[in-house]
Amino acid sequence: MKLLETTDVVVVGTGNAASCAALAAREAGAAVLMIDACGEEDRGGNTAYAGGQMRVAFSGVDDLVKVIGGLTDEDIRNTDFGVYTASDFFDDMARVTQYRCNAELVESVIEASLDTLVWLRGKGVRFEAAFGRQASKVDGRMTFWGGLPCIVWGGGQGLIDALHARAASDGIRTLYETPATGLLREGTRIAGVQVLHKGEACEIRARAVVLACGGFEANTEMRTRYLGPNWELAKVRGTRFNTGAGLRMALDAGARSYGHWSCAHSSCWELNAPEYGDPIVKGAYQKHSYPFGIMVNARGERFVDEGADFQTLTYARFGREVLAQPGHFAWQVFDQRAIPLLRETYRIRQVTKVQAPTLEELAHKMEGVDADGFLRTVEAFNGAAPRTDAPYVSSIKDGLTTAGLALPKSNWARPVDRGPFEAYAVTAGITFTFGGLKITTGGEVEDDAGKPIAGLFTAGEMVGGLFYHNYPSGTGLTCGAVLGRTAGRSAAGFAKTF
Ligand SMILES: Cc1cc2nc3c(=O)[nH]c(=O)nc-3n(C[C@H](O)[C@H](O)[C@H](O)COP(=O)(O)OP(=O)(O)OC[C@H]3O[C@@H](n4cnc5c(N)ncnc54)[C@H](O)[C@@H]3O)c2cc1C
């Protein structure tokens, strides 16, 4: 087979995890080559679609100023940034994953989270305070909640642009339209990758390989096989290129499968969104303001506790709940109390939306919904919701819960009774899959016997053991950056050993 390139470290992928691995390996002195299946216009994988929020453990605003440039004295005076300790972060990860996440791995991510964001800043990534998303006014002061004050300027695209600019200036080359198809083995170690370079089968020989080429969310067959029936019908929120190829080649090389293979991150997503992510609309198809309203299925019935927890801790499992409903869709319904609070993603042109002055008229406009069933649901809900004029505050679980419903709404429950009303149709959008490979905290891929496979490293969505059942928002990018950086360093260290 044609030898295309020889290098110290080849990194497969051009997303967040891959870029961090490449920069860290280069920083450690290795010659690095990145490859991607996509063309240059699609570089950055799911990362380029991300909102850019990054969860980080911090003990006060002094930590945040190390990450966020441009915080003024006035911002600091007028804002309660709060504190989000390592144990807060760990508790959120443990609770939402039903205490199944790999504690050692999660601790390694949390411990390095602040330092890694500072490192990213040093590589040219700009952060801002997520005032618009994660803060609301409490007693006249902007108050952050949920461990998410840091957002990358320009979102995921800004992150990719900054990391790739730095990679280019550090002398890291990238080959596009070059999908990895297999791993090369030399004796006991992995010695490079087989690729299709613009359609031609070639080899790239390397002293170490970092696989950072995503999960299998864009592979219809694997989704159906591992996640189960009807997952072929989900919309893909991001790139079409994450088809599980990296996972398959690692498993073929003896890697140990690990984590929650039958589960994925999925959220409420515009019903008529295209099959894959749209590079212009990106994350704006998401519909995450359900805590301020109710969600009903084709029978007109509620099917989740819309106020079970902060939206950042429920949205990643609600796509799955929508997919399980008849017809795989739902409508989110809001009244005049809620409508002014809907996120900007409800205000785009590409929405499936109906409006009506009364609930009766709305019921007949929501396509596919049993109107009588819906009216019965709202009547029961309104009878059970507390009569209150307390405004919605997203930063606290307000404890305003329905009384006597078999399926409660545990927080932010207000009657849905002030017209005109709006309803938005959603289906399931899959973000990324949870199943992956078992790694050491050094990013080495383990084999079935629990030993590192020499020369093989991984990071990002390919890592198993981080997420089970659910996911706290802003964790994907942080895990990818921390473990990508680790894998890159380790790969460079390994490459030097012979
Ligand atoms: C709409 C949306 C919004 C999100 N918002 C956030 C957020 O605000 N905060 C957060 O933390 N997370 C967010 N996420 C999740 C986050 O984007 C992912 O967790 C993260 O980007 C994954 O990074 P990665 O490097 O592992 O994979 P990716 O960024 O997906 O990169 C994988 C790369 O591998 C390439 N590839 C695939 N197969 C091959 C192959 N065979 N050979 C070569 N290359 C290959 C792909 O083309 C791609 O470029 C969001 C995701 C989406 C879709």
PDB file of C-alpha atoms in Angstrom, residues 280-438:
ATOM      1  CA  ILE A 280     -25.830  27.756   9.426  1.00  0.00           C
ATOM      2  CA  VAL A 281     -28.640  27.082  11.935  1.00  0.00           C
ATOM      3  CA  LYS A 282     -26.450  24.828  14.110  1.00  0.00           C
ATOM      4  CA  GLY A 283     -27.745  24.473  17.688  1.00  0.00           C
ATOM      5  CA  ALA A 284     -30.683  26.833  17.153  1.00  0.00           C
ATOM      6  CA  TYR A 285     -32.926  23.846  16.364  1.00  0.00           C
ATOM      7  CA  GLN A 286     -32.772  22.920  20.043  1.00  0.00           C
ATOM      8  CA  LYS A 287     -35.830  23.681  22.177  1.00  0.00           C
ATOM      9  CA  HIS A 288     -34.807  23.770  25.817  1.00  0.00           C
ATOM     10  CA  SER A 289     -37.308  26.135  27.472  1.00  0.00           C
ATOM     11  CA  TYR A 290     -39.735  23.344  28.446  1.00  0.00           C
ATOM     12  CA  PRO A 291     -39.344  24.046  32.225  1.00  0.00           C
ATOM     13  CA  PHE A 292     -41.556  27.105  31.611  1.00  0.00           C
ATOM     14  CA  GLY A 293     -44.374  25.146  29.965  1.00  0.00           C
ATOM     15  CA  ILE A 294     -45.628  21.635  29.393  1.00  0.00           C
ATOM     16  CA  MET A 295     -44.837  18.985  26.795  1.00  0.00           C
ATOM     17  CA  VAL A 296     -47.534  16.741  25.330  1.00  0.00           C
ATOM     18  CA  ASN A 297     -47.495  13.740  22.992  1.00  0.00           C
ATOM     19  CA  ALA A 298     -49.875  12.602  20.233  1.00  0.00           C
ATOM     20  CA  ARG A 299     -52.435  11.549  22.848  1.00  0.00           C
ATOM     21  CA  GLY A 300     -52.279  15.053  24.286  1.00  0.00           C
ATOM     22  CA  GLU A 301     -50.674  13.668  27.458  1.00  0.00           C
ATOM     23  CA  ARG A 302     -47.666  14.890  29.383  1.00  0.00           C
ATOM     24  CA  PHE A 303     -44.891  12.279  29.541  1.00  0.00           C
ATOM     25  CA  VAL A 304     -42.014  13.873  31.518  1.00  0.00           C
ATOM     26  CA  ASP A 305     -41.635  15.984  34.626  1.00  0.00           C
ATOM     27  CA  GLU A 306     -40.649  19.174  32.803  1.00  0.00           C
ATOM     28  CA  GLY A 307     -39.381  20.693  36.063  1.00  0.00           C
ATOM     29  CA  ALA A 308     -37.563  17.650  37.461  1.00  0.00           C
ATOM     30  CA  ASP A 309     -34.268  19.551  37.686  1.00  0.00           C
ATOM     31  CA  PHE A 310     -32.403  22.434  36.089  1.00  0.00           C
ATOM     32  CA  GLN A 311     -32.798  22.246  32.322  1.00  0.00           C
ATOM     33  CA  THR A 312     -29.019  21.781  32.028  1.00  0.00           C
ATOM     34  CA  LEU A 313     -29.401  18.482  33.898  1.00  0.00           C
ATOM     35  CA  THR A 314     -32.492  17.126  32.093  1.00  0.00           C
ATOM     36  CA  TYR A 315     -32.278  18.168  28.442  1.00  0.00           C
ATOM     37  CA  ALA A 316     -29.815  15.450  27.422  1.00  0.00           C
ATOM     38  CA  ARG A 317     -32.272  12.679  28.307  1.00  0.00           C
ATOM     39  CA  PHE A 318     -35.494  14.256  27.063  1.00  0.00           C
ATOM     40  CA  GLY A 319     -34.760  13.512  23.387  1.00  0.00           C
ATOM     41  CA  ARG A 320     -34.933   9.838  24.289  1.00  0.00           C
ATOM     42  CA  GLU A 321     -38.283  10.412  26.026  1.00  0.00           C
ATOM     43  CA  VAL A 322     -39.685  12.181  22.937  1.00  0.00           C
ATOM     44  CA  LEU A 323     -38.468   9.376  20.667  1.00  0.00           C
ATOM     45  CA  ALA A 324     -40.377   6.875  22.824  1.00  0.00           C
ATOM     46  CA  GLN A 325     -43.711   8.664  22.243  1.00  0.00           C
ATOM     47  CA  PRO A 326     -46.214   7.621  19.548  1.00  0.00           C
ATOM     48  CA  GLY A 327     -45.100   9.124  16.239  1.00  0.00           C
ATOM     49  CA  HIS A 328     -41.790  10.188  17.910  1.00  0.00           C
ATOM     50  CA  PHE A 329     -42.828  13.801  18.367  1.00  0.00           C
ATOM     51  CA  ALA A 330     -44.113  16.167  21.038  1.00  0.00           C
ATOM     52  CA  TRP A 331     -45.410  19.718  21.311  1.00  0.00           C
ATOM     53  CA  GLN A 332     -44.093  22.200  23.846  1.00  0.00           C
ATOM     54  CA  VAL A 333     -46.876  24.523  25.006  1.00  0.00           C
ATOM     55  CA  PHE A 334     -46.402  27.965  26.561  1.00  0.00           C
ATOM     56  CA  ASP A 335     -48.677  30.748  27.785  1.00  0.00           C
ATOM     57  CA  GLN A 336     -48.064  34.491  28.120  1.00  0.00           C
ATOM     58  CA  ARG A 337     -46.211  34.085  31.408  1.00  0.00           C
ATOM     59  CA  ALA A 338     -43.605  31.952  29.686  1.00  0.00           C
ATOM     60  CA  ILE A 339     -43.420  33.286  26.134  1.00  0.00           C
ATOM     61  CA  PRO A 340     -41.242  36.341  26.955  1.00  0.00           C
ATOM     62  CA  LEU A 341     -38.728  33.976  28.593  1.00  0.00           C
ATOM     63  CA  LEU A 342     -38.293  31.554  25.703  1.00  0.00           C
ATOM     64  CA  ARG A 343     -34.738  31.272  24.487  1.00  0.00           C
ATOM     65  CA  GLU A 344     -33.698  32.898  21.254  1.00  0.00           C
ATOM     66  CA  THR A 345     -33.798  29.459  19.559  1.00  0.00           C
ATOM     67  CA  TYR A 346     -37.624  29.743  19.574  1.00  0.00           C
ATOM     68  CA  ARG A 347     -37.440  32.956  17.600  1.00  0.00           C
ATOM     69  CA  ILE A 348     -35.777  31.631  14.457  1.00  0.00           C
ATOM     70  CA  ARG A 349     -37.589  31.185  11.151  1.00  0.00           C
ATOM     71  CA  GLN A 350     -37.024  27.410  11.023  1.00  0.00           C
ATOM     72  CA  VAL A 351     -39.585  26.412  13.674  1.00  0.00           C
ATOM     73  CA  THR A 352     -42.776  24.364  13.525  1.00  0.00           C
ATOM     74  CA  LYS A 353     -44.990  26.642  15.566  1.00  0.00           C
ATOM     75  CA  VAL A 354     -48.685  27.310  16.077  1.00  0.00           C
ATOM     76  CA  GLN A 355     -50.368  30.173  17.944  1.00  0.00           C
ATOM     77  CA  ALA A 356     -53.936  30.664  19.139  1.00  0.00           C
ATOM     78  CA  PRO A 357     -55.828  32.937  21.512  1.00  0.00           C
ATOM     79  CA  THR A 358     -57.460  30.026  23.334  1.00  0.00           C
ATOM     80  CA  LEU A 359     -56.412  26.541  24.362  1.00  0.00           C
ATOM     81  CA  GLU A 360     -59.346  25.057  22.386  1.00  0.00           C
ATOM     82  CA  GLU A 361     -58.117  26.667  19.170  1.00  0.00           C
ATOM     83  CA  LEU A 362     -54.514  25.740  19.929  1.00  0.00           C
ATOM     84  CA  ALA A 363     -55.556  22.112  20.507  1.00  0.00           C
ATOM     85  CA  HIS A 364     -56.881  21.853  16.954  1.00  0.00           C
ATOM     86  CA  LYS A 365     -53.830  23.467  15.438  1.00  0.00           C
ATOM     87  CA  MET A 366     -51.244  21.104  16.949  1.00  0.00           C
ATOM     88  CA  GLU A 367     -50.915  18.569  14.159  1.00  0.00           C
ATOM     89  CA  GLY A 368     -51.095  14.928  15.203  1.00  0.00           C
ATOM     90  CA  VAL A 369     -52.369  15.686  18.720  1.00  0.00           C
ATOM     91  CA  ASP A 370     -55.653  14.391  20.128  1.00  0.00           C
ATOM     92  CA  ALA A 371     -57.377  17.703  20.914  1.00  0.00           C
ATOM     93  CA  ASP A 372     -59.714  16.335  23.614  1.00  0.00           C
ATOM     94  CA  GLY A 373     -56.848  14.517  25.280  1.00  0.00           C
ATOM     95  CA  PHE A 374     -54.807  17.722  25.294  1.00  0.00           C
ATOM     96  CA  LEU A 375     -57.630  19.794  26.795  1.00  0.00           C
ATOM     97  CA  ARG A 376     -58.162  17.188  29.532  1.00  0.00           C
ATOM     98  CA  THR A 377     -54.417  17.257  30.274  1.00  0.00           C
ATOM     99  CA  VAL A 378     -54.267  21.047  30.547  1.00  0.00           C
ATOM    100  CA  GLU A 379     -57.374  21.184  32.713  1.00  0.00           C
ATOM    101  CA  ALA A 380     -55.936  18.632  35.132  1.00  0.00           C
ATOM    102  CA  PHE A 381     -52.543  20.355  35.066  1.00  0.00           C
ATOM    103  CA  ASN A 382     -53.972  23.806  35.703  1.00  0.00           C
ATOM    104  CA  GLY A 383     -56.046  22.460  38.577  1.00  0.00           C
ATOM    105  CA  ALA A 384     -52.920  20.955  40.127  1.00  0.00           C
ATOM    106  CA  ALA A 385     -50.490  23.837  39.586  1.00  0.00           C
ATOM    107  CA  PRO A 386     -50.068  26.355  42.404  1.00  0.00           C
ATOM    108  CA  ARG A 387     -51.921  29.667  41.929  1.00  0.00           C
ATOM    109  CA  THR A 388     -48.979  31.995  42.008  1.00  0.00           C
ATOM    110  CA  ASP A 389     -47.747  35.106  40.362  1.00  0.00           C
ATOM    111  CA  ALA A 390     -44.172  34.442  41.435  1.00  0.00           C
ATOM    112  CA  PRO A 391     -41.995  35.078  38.368  1.00  0.00           C
ATOM    113  CA  TYR A 392     -39.995  32.247  36.865  1.00  0.00           C
ATOM    114  CA  VAL A 393     -36.359  32.259  37.989  1.00  0.00           C
ATOM    115  CA  SER A 394     -34.166  29.722  36.219  1.00  0.00           C
ATOM    116  CA  SER A 395     -31.303  29.979  38.697  1.00  0.00           C
ATOM    117  CA  ILE A 396     -33.191  28.309  41.532  1.00  0.00           C
ATOM    118  CA  LYS A 397     -35.399  25.280  41.745  1.00  0.00           C
ATOM    119  CA  ASP A 398     -38.396  27.179  43.036  1.00  0.00           C
ATOM    120  CA  GLY A 399     -40.175  24.153  44.539  1.00  0.00           C
ATOM    121  CA  LEU A 400     -43.469  25.216  42.978  1.00  0.00           C
ATOM    122  CA  THR A 401     -44.829  21.783  42.255  1.00  0.00           C
ATOM    123  CA  THR A 402     -48.140  20.369  41.092  1.00  0.00           C
ATOM    124  CA  ALA A 403     -50.340  18.675  43.681  1.00  0.00           C
ATOM    125  CA  GLY A 404     -51.939  15.288  43.112  1.00  0.00           C
ATOM    126  CA  LEU A 405     -50.817  14.526  39.553  1.00  0.00           C
ATOM    127  CA  ALA A 406     -49.465  11.019  38.879  1.00  0.00           C
ATOM    128  CA  LEU A 407     -46.752  12.741  36.806  1.00  0.00           C
ATOM    129  CA  PRO A 408     -45.825  15.906  38.693  1.00  0.00           C
ATOM    130  CA  LYS A 409     -44.094  18.999  37.457  1.00  0.00           C
ATOM    131  CA  SER A 410     -41.695  19.435  40.354  1.00  0.00           C
ATOM    132  CA  ASN A 411     -40.513  23.007  39.854  1.00  0.00           C
ATOM    133  CA  TRP A 412     -41.591  26.066  37.900  1.00  0.00           C
ATOM    134  CA  ALA A 413     -45.203  24.787  37.804  1.00  0.00           C
ATOM    135  CA  ARG A 414     -47.620  27.588  36.878  1.00  0.00           C
ATOM    136  CA  PRO A 415     -51.036  27.182  35.254  1.00  0.00           C
ATOM    137  CA  VAL A 416     -50.944  27.357  31.449  1.00  0.00           C
ATOM    138  CA  ASP A 417     -53.932  29.662  31.142  1.00  0.00           C
ATOM    139  CA  ARG A 418     -52.949  33.087  29.826  1.00  0.00           C
ATOM    140  CA  GLY A 419     -53.530  33.349  26.106  1.00  0.00           C
ATOM    141  CA  PRO A 420     -52.540  33.843  23.429  1.00  0.00           C
ATOM    142  CA  PHE A 421     -50.690  30.534  23.509  1.00  0.00           C
ATOM    143  CA  GLU A 422     -47.787  29.162  21.474  1.00  0.00           C
ATOM    144  CA  ALA A 423     -46.775  25.563  20.782  1.00  0.00           C
ATOM    145  CA  TYR A 424     -43.610  24.200  19.140  1.00  0.00           C
ATOM    146  CA  ALA A 425     -43.230  20.722  17.603  1.00  0.00           C
ATOM    147  CA  VAL A 426     -40.119  18.736  18.490  1.00  0.00           C
ATOM    148  CA  THR A 427     -38.583  15.348  17.899  1.00  0.00           C
ATOM    149  CA  ALA A 428     -35.389  13.671  19.153  1.00  0.00           C
ATOM    150  CA  GLY A 429     -32.032  15.097  18.099  1.00  0.00           C
ATOM    151  CA  ILE A 430     -29.067  12.851  18.899  1.00  0.00           C
ATOM    152  CA  THR A 431     -25.894  14.661  19.971  1.00  0.00           C
ATOM    153  CA  PHE A 432     -23.372  11.920  20.704  1.00  0.00           C
ATOM    154  CA  THR A 433     -23.227   8.328  21.903  1.00  0.00           C
ATOM    155  CA  PHE A 434     -22.079   7.323  25.389  1.00  0.00           C
ATOM    156  CA  GLY A 435     -20.466   3.946  24.598  1.00  0.00           C
ATOM    157  CA  GLY A 436     -16.740   4.050  24.006  1.00  0.00           C
ATOM    158  CA  LEU A 437     -13.348   2.639  24.864  1.00  0.00           C
ATOM    159  CA  LYS A 438     -11.769   2.007  28.251  1.00  0.00           C
TER     160      LYS A 438
END
